[in-house]
PDB file of C-alpha atoms in Angstrom:
ATOM      1  CA  SER Z   1      55.570 -20.182  -0.737  1.00 88.00           C
ATOM      2  CA  ILE Z   2      53.640 -20.795   2.677  1.00 93.00           C
ATOM      3  CA  ASP Z   3      56.268 -22.140   5.222  1.00 93.00           C
ATOM      4  CA  ALA Z   4      55.697 -23.720   8.674  1.00 93.00           C
ATOM      5  CA  GLY Z   5      53.923 -21.197  10.887  1.00 92.00           C
ATOM      6  CA  GLU Z   6      52.606 -18.985   8.120  1.00 95.00           C
ATOM      7  CA  ASP Z   7      49.045 -18.531   7.247  1.00 95.00           C
ATOM      8  CA  CYS Z   8      49.993 -17.230   3.660  1.00 96.00           C
ATOM      9  CA  ASP Z   9      52.961 -15.632   1.940  1.00 96.00           C
ATOM     10  CA  GLY Z  10      52.490 -12.463  -0.349  1.00 94.00           C
ATOM     11  CA  ALA Z  11      50.065 -13.520  -2.961  1.00 94.00           C
ATOM     12  CA  ASP Z  12      49.677 -17.160  -2.081  1.00 96.00           C
ATOM     13  CA  LEU Z  13      46.922 -17.487   0.178  1.00 96.00           C
ATOM     14  CA  GLY Z  14      46.713 -21.292  -0.238  1.00 95.00           C
ATOM     15  CA  THR Z  15      43.052 -22.392  -0.147  1.00 94.00           C
ATOM     16  CA  GLU Z  16      41.973 -19.504   2.016  1.00 94.00           C
ATOM     17  CA  SER Z  17      39.514 -16.724   0.930  1.00 93.00           C
ATOM     18  CA  CYS Z  18      37.135 -14.266   2.230  1.00 88.00           C
ATOM     19  CA  VAL Z  19      34.442 -17.056   2.183  1.00 81.00           C
ATOM     20  CA  THR Z  20      36.328 -19.543   3.933  1.00 90.00           C
ATOM     21  CA  GLN Z  21      36.953 -16.973   6.808  1.00 89.00           C
ATOM     22  CA  GLU Z  22      32.943 -16.695   6.969  1.00 76.00           C
ATOM     23  CA  PHE Z  23      32.469 -13.569   5.258  1.00 81.00           C
ATOM     24  CA  ALA Z  24      30.063 -12.856   2.202  1.00 74.00           C
ATOM     25  CA  GLY Z  25      32.863 -11.979  -0.097  1.00 77.00           C
ATOM     26  CA  GLY Z  26      35.505  -9.278  -0.726  1.00 82.00           C
ATOM     27  CA  THR Z  27      39.581  -9.609  -1.152  1.00 91.00           C
ATOM     28  CA  LEU Z  28      41.404 -11.410   1.225  1.00 94.00           C
ATOM     29  CA  LEU Z  29      45.131 -10.210   1.815  1.00 96.00           C
ATOM     30  CA  CYS Z  30      48.372 -11.356   3.478  1.00 97.00           C
ATOM     31  CA  THR Z  31      50.262  -9.017   5.864  1.00 96.00           C
ATOM     32  CA  VAL Z  32      54.062  -8.481   5.777  1.00 94.00           C
ATOM     33  CA  ASP Z  33      54.168 -11.022   8.876  1.00 94.00           C
ATOM     34  CA  CYS Z  34      52.387 -13.667   6.554  1.00 96.00           C
ATOM     35  CA  GLU Z  35      49.024 -13.635   8.441  1.00 96.00           C
ATOM     36  CA  LEU Z  36      45.715 -13.389   6.897  1.00 96.00           C
ATOM     37  CA  ASP Z  37      44.311 -10.001   6.420  1.00 96.00           C
ATOM     38  CA  THR Z  38      40.506  -9.834   6.372  1.00 94.00           C
ATOM     39  CA  SER Z  39      40.396  -5.820   6.246  1.00 93.00           C
ATOM     40  CA  GLY Z  40      39.027  -6.017   2.552  1.00 88.00           C
ATOM     41  CA  CYS Z  41      36.487  -8.758   3.395  1.00 86.00           C
ATOM     42  CA  VAL Z  42      32.750  -7.825   3.497  1.00 74.00           C
ATOM     43  CA  GLU Z  43      30.041  -9.205   5.610  1.00 71.00           C
ATOM     44  CA  THR Z  44      27.547  -8.593   2.610  1.00 73.00           C
ATOM     45  CA  LEU Z  45      27.645  -8.050  -0.985  1.00 78.00           C
ATOM     46  CA  CYS Z  46      24.725  -6.218  -1.159  1.00 83.00           C
ATOM     47  CA  ASN Z  47      24.789  -2.883  -2.695  1.00 83.00           C
ATOM     48  CA  ASN Z  48      27.876  -3.503  -4.903  1.00 83.00           C
ATOM     49  CA  GLY Z  49      25.456  -3.412  -7.860  1.00 87.00           C
ATOM     50  CA  VAL Z  50      26.186  -6.880  -8.954  1.00 87.00           C
ATOM     51  CA  VAL Z  51      23.512  -9.819  -8.461  1.00 90.00           C
ATOM     52  CA  ASP Z  52      25.697 -12.293  -6.357  1.00 83.00           C
ATOM     53  CA  ALA Z  53      24.994 -15.694  -4.947  1.00 78.00           C
ATOM     54  CA  GLY Z  54      21.992 -15.492  -2.533  1.00 79.00           C
ATOM     55  CA  GLU Z  55      20.780 -12.303  -3.996  1.00 88.00           C
ATOM     56  CA  ALA Z  56      17.706 -11.741  -5.897  1.00 93.00           C
ATOM     57  CA  CYS Z  57      18.709  -7.804  -6.985  1.00 94.00           C
ATOM     58  CA  ASP Z  58      21.257  -5.555  -5.987  1.00 93.00           C
ATOM     59  CA  GLY Z  59      20.256  -1.779  -5.823  1.00 92.00           C
ATOM     60  CA  PRO Z  60      18.899  -0.665  -9.251  1.00 93.00           C
ATOM     61  CA  ASN Z  61      19.995  -3.965 -10.852  1.00 95.00           C
ATOM     62  CA  LEU Z  62      16.820  -6.284 -10.950  1.00 96.00           C
ATOM     63  CA  GLY Z  63      18.367  -8.603 -13.440  1.00 92.00           C
ATOM     64  CA  THR Z  64      15.235  -9.855 -15.440  1.00 93.00           C
ATOM     65  CA  ALA Z  65      12.768  -9.549 -12.406  1.00 95.00           C
ATOM     66  CA  THR Z  66       9.740  -7.370 -13.138  1.00 93.00           C
ATOM     67  CA  CYS Z  67       6.229  -7.145 -11.431  1.00 93.00           C
ATOM     68  CA  SER Z  68       4.697  -8.950 -14.151  1.00 88.00           C
ATOM     69  CA  ALA Z  69       7.276 -11.586 -13.789  1.00 90.00           C
ATOM     70  CA  ASN Z  70       6.254 -11.942 -10.168  1.00 92.00           C
ATOM     71  CA  GLY Z  71       2.493 -12.360 -10.814  1.00 89.00           C
ATOM     72  CA  PHE Z  72       1.447  -8.864 -10.618  1.00 94.00           C
ATOM     73  CA  ALA Z  73      -0.193  -6.669 -13.490  1.00 95.00           C
ATOM     74  CA  GLY Z  74       2.496  -3.910 -13.316  1.00 91.00           C
ATOM     75  CA  GLY Z  75       3.750  -1.385 -11.391  1.00 92.00           C
ATOM     76  CA  THR Z  76       7.579  -0.452  -9.950  1.00 94.00           C
ATOM     77  CA  LEU Z  77       9.784  -3.457  -8.698  1.00 96.00           C
ATOM     78  CA  LEU Z  78      12.188  -2.431  -5.938  1.00 96.00           C
ATOM     79  CA  CYS Z  79      15.277  -3.828  -4.074  1.00 95.00           C
ATOM     80  CA  THR Z  80      15.808  -4.039  -0.482  1.00 93.00           C
ATOM     81  CA  ALA Z  81      18.868  -2.079   0.667  1.00 88.00           C
ATOM     82  CA  ASP Z  82      19.751  -4.206   3.416  1.00 83.00           C
ATOM     83  CA  THR Z  83      19.020  -7.870   2.170  1.00 87.00           C
ATOM     84  CA  CYS Z  84      19.027  -7.309  -1.656  1.00 91.00           C
ATOM     85  CA  GLN Z  85      15.705  -9.005  -2.168  1.00 94.00           C
ATOM     86  CA  LEU Z  86      12.837  -8.121  -4.257  1.00 96.00           C
ATOM     87  CA  ASP Z  87      10.367  -5.623  -2.815  1.00 97.00           C
ATOM     88  CA  THR Z  88       6.981  -6.002  -4.537  1.00 97.00           C
ATOM     89  CA  ASP Z  89       5.178  -3.273  -2.227  1.00 96.00           C
ATOM     90  CA  LEU Z  90       4.763  -0.774  -5.418  1.00 95.00           C
ATOM     91  CA  CYS Z  91       3.672  -3.791  -7.492  1.00 96.00           C
ATOM     92  CA  LYS Z  92       0.031  -3.740  -8.670  1.00 94.00           C
ATOM     93  CA  PRO Z  93      -2.245  -6.824  -8.653  1.00 94.00           C
ATOM     94  CA  PRO Z  94      -4.378  -7.281 -11.764  1.00 96.00           C
ATOM     95  CA  MET Z  95      -7.874  -5.600 -11.527  1.00 97.00           C
ATOM     96  CA  ALA Z  96     -10.360  -7.788 -10.430  1.00 97.00           C
ATOM     97  CA  GLU Z  97     -13.640  -6.058  -9.660  1.00 98.00           C
ATOM     98  CA  GLY Z  98     -16.987  -7.848  -8.403  1.00 98.00           C
ATOM     99  CA  PHE Z  99     -18.046  -5.046  -6.245  1.00 98.00           C
ATOM    100  CA  GLU Z 100     -18.263  -7.137  -3.273  1.00 97.00           C
ATOM    101  CA  SER Z 101     -17.415  -4.387  -0.750  1.00 97.00           C
ATOM    102  CA  GLY Z 102     -20.815  -3.157  -1.527  1.00 97.00           C
ATOM    103  CA  GLY Z 103     -19.474   0.003  -2.996  1.00 97.00           C
ATOM    104  CA  PHE Z 104     -17.604   1.460  -5.859  1.00 97.00           C
ATOM    105  CA  PRO Z 105     -13.834   1.275  -5.250  1.00 96.00           C
ATOM    106  CA  THR Z 106     -11.128   3.924  -5.765  1.00 95.00           C
ATOM    107  CA  GLY Z 107     -10.896   4.975  -9.482  1.00 97.00           C
ATOM    108  CA  PHE Z 108     -14.717   4.388 -10.517  1.00 98.00           C
ATOM    109  CA  THR Z 109     -16.674   7.309 -11.254  1.00 98.00           C
ATOM    110  CA  SER Z 110     -20.127   7.866 -12.606  1.00 97.00           C
ATOM    111  CA  SER Z 111     -21.531  10.561 -15.080  1.00 97.00           C
ATOM    112  CA  GLY Z 112     -24.514  11.305 -17.047  1.00 97.00           C
ATOM    113  CA  ASN Z 113     -27.854  11.971 -15.872  1.00 97.00           C
ATOM    114  CA  ALA Z 114     -27.969   9.414 -12.884  1.00 98.00           C
ATOM    115  CA  ASN Z 115     -24.976   7.699 -11.172  1.00 98.00           C
ATOM    116  CA  TRP Z 116     -24.602   4.034 -11.355  1.00 98.00           C
ATOM    117  CA  LEU Z 117     -25.328   2.041  -8.048  1.00 98.00           C
ATOM    118  CA  VAL Z 118     -24.055  -1.297  -6.697  1.00 98.00           C
ATOM    119  CA  ASP Z 119     -26.876  -3.667  -6.809  1.00 95.00           C
ATOM    120  CA  SER Z 120     -27.812  -7.150  -5.421  1.00 97.00           C
ATOM    121  CA  THR Z 121     -28.329  -8.734  -8.914  1.00 96.00           C
ATOM    122  CA  PRO Z 122     -24.870 -10.444  -9.377  1.00 97.00           C
ATOM    123  CA  TYR Z 123     -23.244 -12.676 -11.933  1.00 98.00           C
ATOM    124  CA  ALA Z 124     -21.332 -13.990  -9.086  1.00 97.00           C
ATOM    125  CA  GLY Z 125     -21.026 -13.329  -5.379  1.00 97.00           C
ATOM    126  CA  SER Z 126     -23.407 -10.872  -3.785  1.00 98.00           C
ATOM    127  CA  TYR Z 127     -23.292  -7.617  -5.762  1.00 98.00           C
ATOM    128  CA  SER Z 128     -22.945  -5.902  -9.358  1.00 98.00           C
ATOM    129  CA  ALA Z 129     -23.081  -2.468 -10.737  1.00 98.00           C
ATOM    130  CA  ARG Z 130     -26.460  -1.193 -12.008  1.00 98.00           C
ATOM    131  CA  SER Z 131     -26.915   1.571 -14.109  1.00 98.00           C
ATOM    132  CA  GLY Z 132     -28.876   4.864 -12.823  1.00 97.00           C
ATOM    133  CA  ASP Z 133     -32.550   5.356 -13.153  1.00 96.00           C
ATOM    134  CA  ILE Z 134     -32.644   7.777 -16.372  1.00 97.00           C
ATOM    135  CA  ALA Z 135     -35.602   9.107 -18.614  1.00 94.00           C
ATOM    136  CA  ASP Z 136     -35.926   9.009 -22.272  1.00 94.00           C
ATOM    137  CA  TYR Z 137     -32.806  10.797 -23.935  1.00 93.00           C
ATOM    138  CA  GLY Z 138     -30.846  10.052 -20.893  1.00 97.00           C
ATOM    139  CA  THR Z 139     -27.442   8.606 -20.101  1.00 98.00           C
ATOM    140  CA  SER Z 140     -26.010   6.933 -17.105  1.00 98.00           C
ATOM    141  CA  SER Z 141     -22.225   6.026 -17.557  1.00 98.00           C
ATOM    142  CA  LEU Z 142     -19.465   4.286 -15.122  1.00 98.00           C
ATOM    143  CA  THR Z 143     -15.924   5.037 -15.977  1.00 98.00           C
ATOM    144  CA  VAL Z 144     -12.129   3.485 -14.878  1.00 98.00           C
ATOM    145  CA  THR Z 145      -8.744   4.238 -16.039  1.00 98.00           C
ATOM    146  CA  VAL Z 146      -6.816   1.016 -16.290  1.00 98.00           C
ATOM    147  CA  GLN Z 147      -2.866   0.911 -16.830  1.00 96.00           C
ATOM    148  CA  PHE Z 148      -1.334  -1.578 -18.978  1.00 95.00           C
ATOM    149  CA  ASP Z 149       2.584  -1.864 -18.762  1.00 91.00           C
ATOM    150  CA  VAL Z 150       2.367  -4.208 -21.242  1.00 90.00           C
ATOM    151  CA  ALA Z 151      -0.421  -5.205 -23.747  1.00 94.00           C
ATOM    152  CA  GLY Z 152      -3.410  -7.295 -22.113  1.00 96.00           C
ATOM    153  CA  SER Z 153      -7.126  -7.694 -22.193  1.00 98.00           C
ATOM    154  CA  ILE Z 154     -10.284  -6.520 -20.294  1.00 98.00           C
ATOM    155  CA  ALA Z 155     -13.271  -8.736 -19.660  1.00 98.00           C
ATOM    156  CA  PHE Z 156     -16.647  -8.211 -17.857  1.00 98.00           C
ATOM    157  CA  TYR Z 157     -20.029  -9.835 -17.461  1.00 98.00           C
ATOM    158  CA  HIS Z 158     -23.260  -7.834 -18.624  1.00 98.00           C
ATOM    159  CA  PHE Z 159     -26.703  -8.188 -18.460  1.00 98.00           C
ATOM    160  CA  GLU Z 160     -29.667  -6.049 -19.874  1.00 98.00           C
ATOM    161  CA  SER Z 161     -33.347  -5.623 -19.372  1.00 98.00           C
ATOM    162  CA  THR Z 162     -34.098  -2.808 -21.687  1.00 97.00           C
ATOM    163  CA  GLU Z 163     -36.201  -1.950 -24.597  1.00 96.00           C
ATOM    164  CA  SER Z 164     -34.745  -4.104 -27.588  1.00 96.00           C
ATOM    165  CA  GLY Z 165     -32.921  -2.248 -30.427  1.00 94.00           C
ATOM    166  CA  TYR Z 166     -33.338   1.107 -28.737  1.00 96.00           C
ATOM    167  CA  ASP Z 167     -32.004   1.319 -25.187  1.00 97.00           C
ATOM    168  CA  TYR Z 168     -28.438   0.082 -25.065  1.00 98.00           C
ATOM    169  CA  LEU Z 169     -25.473  -0.810 -22.854  1.00 98.00           C
ATOM    170  CA  ARG Z 170     -22.597   0.408 -24.602  1.00 98.00           C
ATOM    171  CA  PHE Z 171     -18.715  -0.352 -23.855  1.00 98.00           C
ATOM    172  CA  TYR Z 172     -15.830   2.034 -24.667  1.00 98.00           C
ATOM    173  CA  ILE Z 173     -12.153   2.051 -24.542  1.00 98.00           C
ATOM    174  CA  ASP Z 174     -10.886   5.512 -24.779  1.00 98.00           C
ATOM    175  CA  GLY Z 175     -14.037   6.725 -26.159  1.00 98.00           C
ATOM    176  CA  VAL Z 176     -14.393   3.991 -29.116  1.00 98.00           C
ATOM    177  CA  GLN Z 177     -17.258   1.882 -28.912  1.00 98.00           C
ATOM    178  CA  GLN Z 178     -16.280  -1.795 -28.462  1.00 98.00           C
ATOM    179  CA  GLY Z 179     -19.721  -3.584 -28.158  1.00 98.00           C
ATOM    180  CA  SER Z 180     -23.497  -2.552 -27.515  1.00 98.00           C
ATOM    181  CA  TRP Z 181     -26.453  -4.868 -26.053  1.00 98.00           C
ATOM    182  CA  ALA Z 182     -30.024  -4.519 -25.572  1.00 98.00           C
ATOM    183  CA  GLY Z 183     -33.122  -6.370 -25.080  1.00 97.00           C
ATOM    184  CA  SER Z 184     -33.922  -9.162 -22.499  1.00 96.00           C
ATOM    185  CA  THR Z 185     -30.545 -10.878 -22.171  1.00 97.00           C
ATOM    186  CA  THR Z 186     -28.742 -13.256 -19.733  1.00 97.00           C
ATOM    187  CA  TRP Z 187     -25.507 -12.694 -18.176  1.00 98.00           C
ATOM    188  CA  THR Z 188     -22.736 -12.676 -20.853  1.00 98.00           C
ATOM    189  CA  GLN Z 189     -18.944 -12.323 -20.782  1.00 98.00           C
ATOM    190  CA  ALA Z 190     -17.496  -9.971 -23.286  1.00 98.00           C
ATOM    191  CA  SER Z 191     -13.613  -9.530 -23.752  1.00 98.00           C
ATOM    192  CA  TYR Z 192     -11.552  -7.194 -25.759  1.00 98.00           C
ATOM    193  CA  PRO Z 193      -7.787  -6.707 -26.328  1.00 98.00           C
ATOM    194  CA  VAL Z 194      -5.952  -3.772 -24.893  1.00 98.00           C
ATOM    195  CA  ALA Z 195      -2.712  -2.166 -25.755  1.00 98.00           C
ATOM    196  CA  ALA Z 196      -0.118  -0.947 -23.488  1.00 96.00           C
ATOM    197  CA  GLY Z 197      -0.628   2.374 -21.912  1.00 96.00           C
ATOM    198  CA  SER Z 198      -3.413   4.222 -19.880  1.00 97.00           C
ATOM    199  CA  HIS Z 199      -6.776   3.580 -20.992  1.00 98.00           C
ATOM    200  CA  GLN Z 200     -10.199   4.659 -20.044  1.00 98.00           C
ATOM    201  CA  MET Z 201     -12.905   2.195 -19.687  1.00 98.00           C
ATOM    202  CA  MET Z 202     -16.601   3.129 -19.935  1.00 98.00           C
ATOM    203  CA  TRP Z 203     -19.992   1.325 -19.596  1.00 98.00           C
ATOM    204  CA  SER Z 204     -22.774   3.408 -20.667  1.00 98.00           C
ATOM    205  CA  TYR Z 205     -26.631   3.093 -20.711  1.00 98.00           C
ATOM    206  CA  THR Z 206     -28.176   5.316 -23.149  1.00 97.00           C
ATOM    207  CA  LYS Z 207     -32.078   5.606 -23.840  1.00 96.00           C
ATOM    208  CA  ASP Z 208     -33.721   6.624 -27.000  1.00 91.00           C
ATOM    209  CA  VAL Z 209     -36.538   9.133 -27.539  1.00 86.00           C
ATOM    210  CA  SER Z 210     -39.557   7.050 -25.872  1.00 83.00           C
ATOM    211  CA  LEU Z 211     -40.798   3.834 -24.358  1.00 84.00           C
ATOM    212  CA  SER Z 212     -39.094   1.574 -21.755  1.00 84.00           C
ATOM    213  CA  SER Z 213     -38.969  -2.164 -21.362  1.00 86.00           C
ATOM    214  CA  GLY Z 214     -38.186  -4.616 -18.623  1.00 87.00           C
ATOM    215  CA  SER Z 215     -36.334  -3.165 -15.881  1.00 95.00           C
ATOM    216  CA  ASP Z 216     -35.030  -0.514 -17.932  1.00 96.00           C
ATOM    217  CA  SER Z 217     -31.368  -1.046 -16.438  1.00 98.00           C
ATOM    218  CA  VAL Z 218     -28.296  -2.717 -17.501  1.00 98.00           C
ATOM    219  CA  TRP Z 219     -25.681  -4.496 -14.987  1.00 98.00           C
ATOM    220  CA  VAL Z 220     -22.069  -5.185 -15.007  1.00 98.00           C
ATOM    221  CA  ASP Z 221     -20.128  -7.520 -13.112  1.00 98.00           C
ATOM    222  CA  GLU Z 222     -16.665  -9.547 -12.581  1.00 98.00           C
ATOM    223  CA  ILE Z 223     -14.677  -6.913 -14.435  1.00 98.00           C
ATOM    224  CA  THR Z 224     -11.117  -8.556 -14.975  1.00 98.00           C
ATOM    225  CA  ALA Z 225      -7.999  -7.066 -16.698  1.00 98.00           C
ATOM    226  CA  VAL Z 226      -4.948  -9.267 -17.811  1.00 95.00           C
ATOM    227  CA  ASN Z 227      -1.814  -7.241 -17.066  1.00 94.00           C
ATOM    228  CA  GLY Z 228      -4.138  -4.190 -16.251  1.00 96.00           C
ATOM    229  CA  PHE Z 229      -4.485  -2.419 -12.799  1.00 96.00           C
ATOM    230  CA  VAL Z 230      -5.958   0.650 -11.475  1.00 95.00           C
ATOM    231  CA  PRO Z 231      -3.221   3.205 -10.627  1.00 90.00           C
TER     232      PRO Z 231
END
């Protein structure tokens, strides 16, 4: 028992602990002289592999936290080594592209007989993407690869000024056509579900053997991906 003049006695620490001694945790001991021994206490519980009180994570132990659960589309969630708090630097924001930089961001590529360009005919903001100037039998394609750590969707606004029934804007996911539009249209949104994984999105303007109508162009704007990001 703890007698007068003793802080502790053997395994009897009274109400004392590492926490009452102003440590984060650990094991409080008692010396043979019946004095408290804090050598087993620690300043922080960080990096013990257990998510303790006040910690959001610990080493590789993230609990149930993910990039998606923290408002990102995906990516790699980490834990800071010194504070055991979540590190979202490698998480990826969801894709939301309106071409407002005045150019194409990293990841977008053009192919075909003419490259796509950024144009001042927007659905929203100041800019949109416009198909290249192609001749009959020509093709102008815009492509981007989007990563979905979990299933999601992709949506975009499109606008056509082409020969109705012949010169089409076609949208593909992994080479499979999802939709096609031609004629004199207004800005309209299209949306498609996307399975988890890496997927190639392509907008392609294709012309038939003869004739042109309107501006002979198609536009795309406000591309958004739920749970999808550009790697």
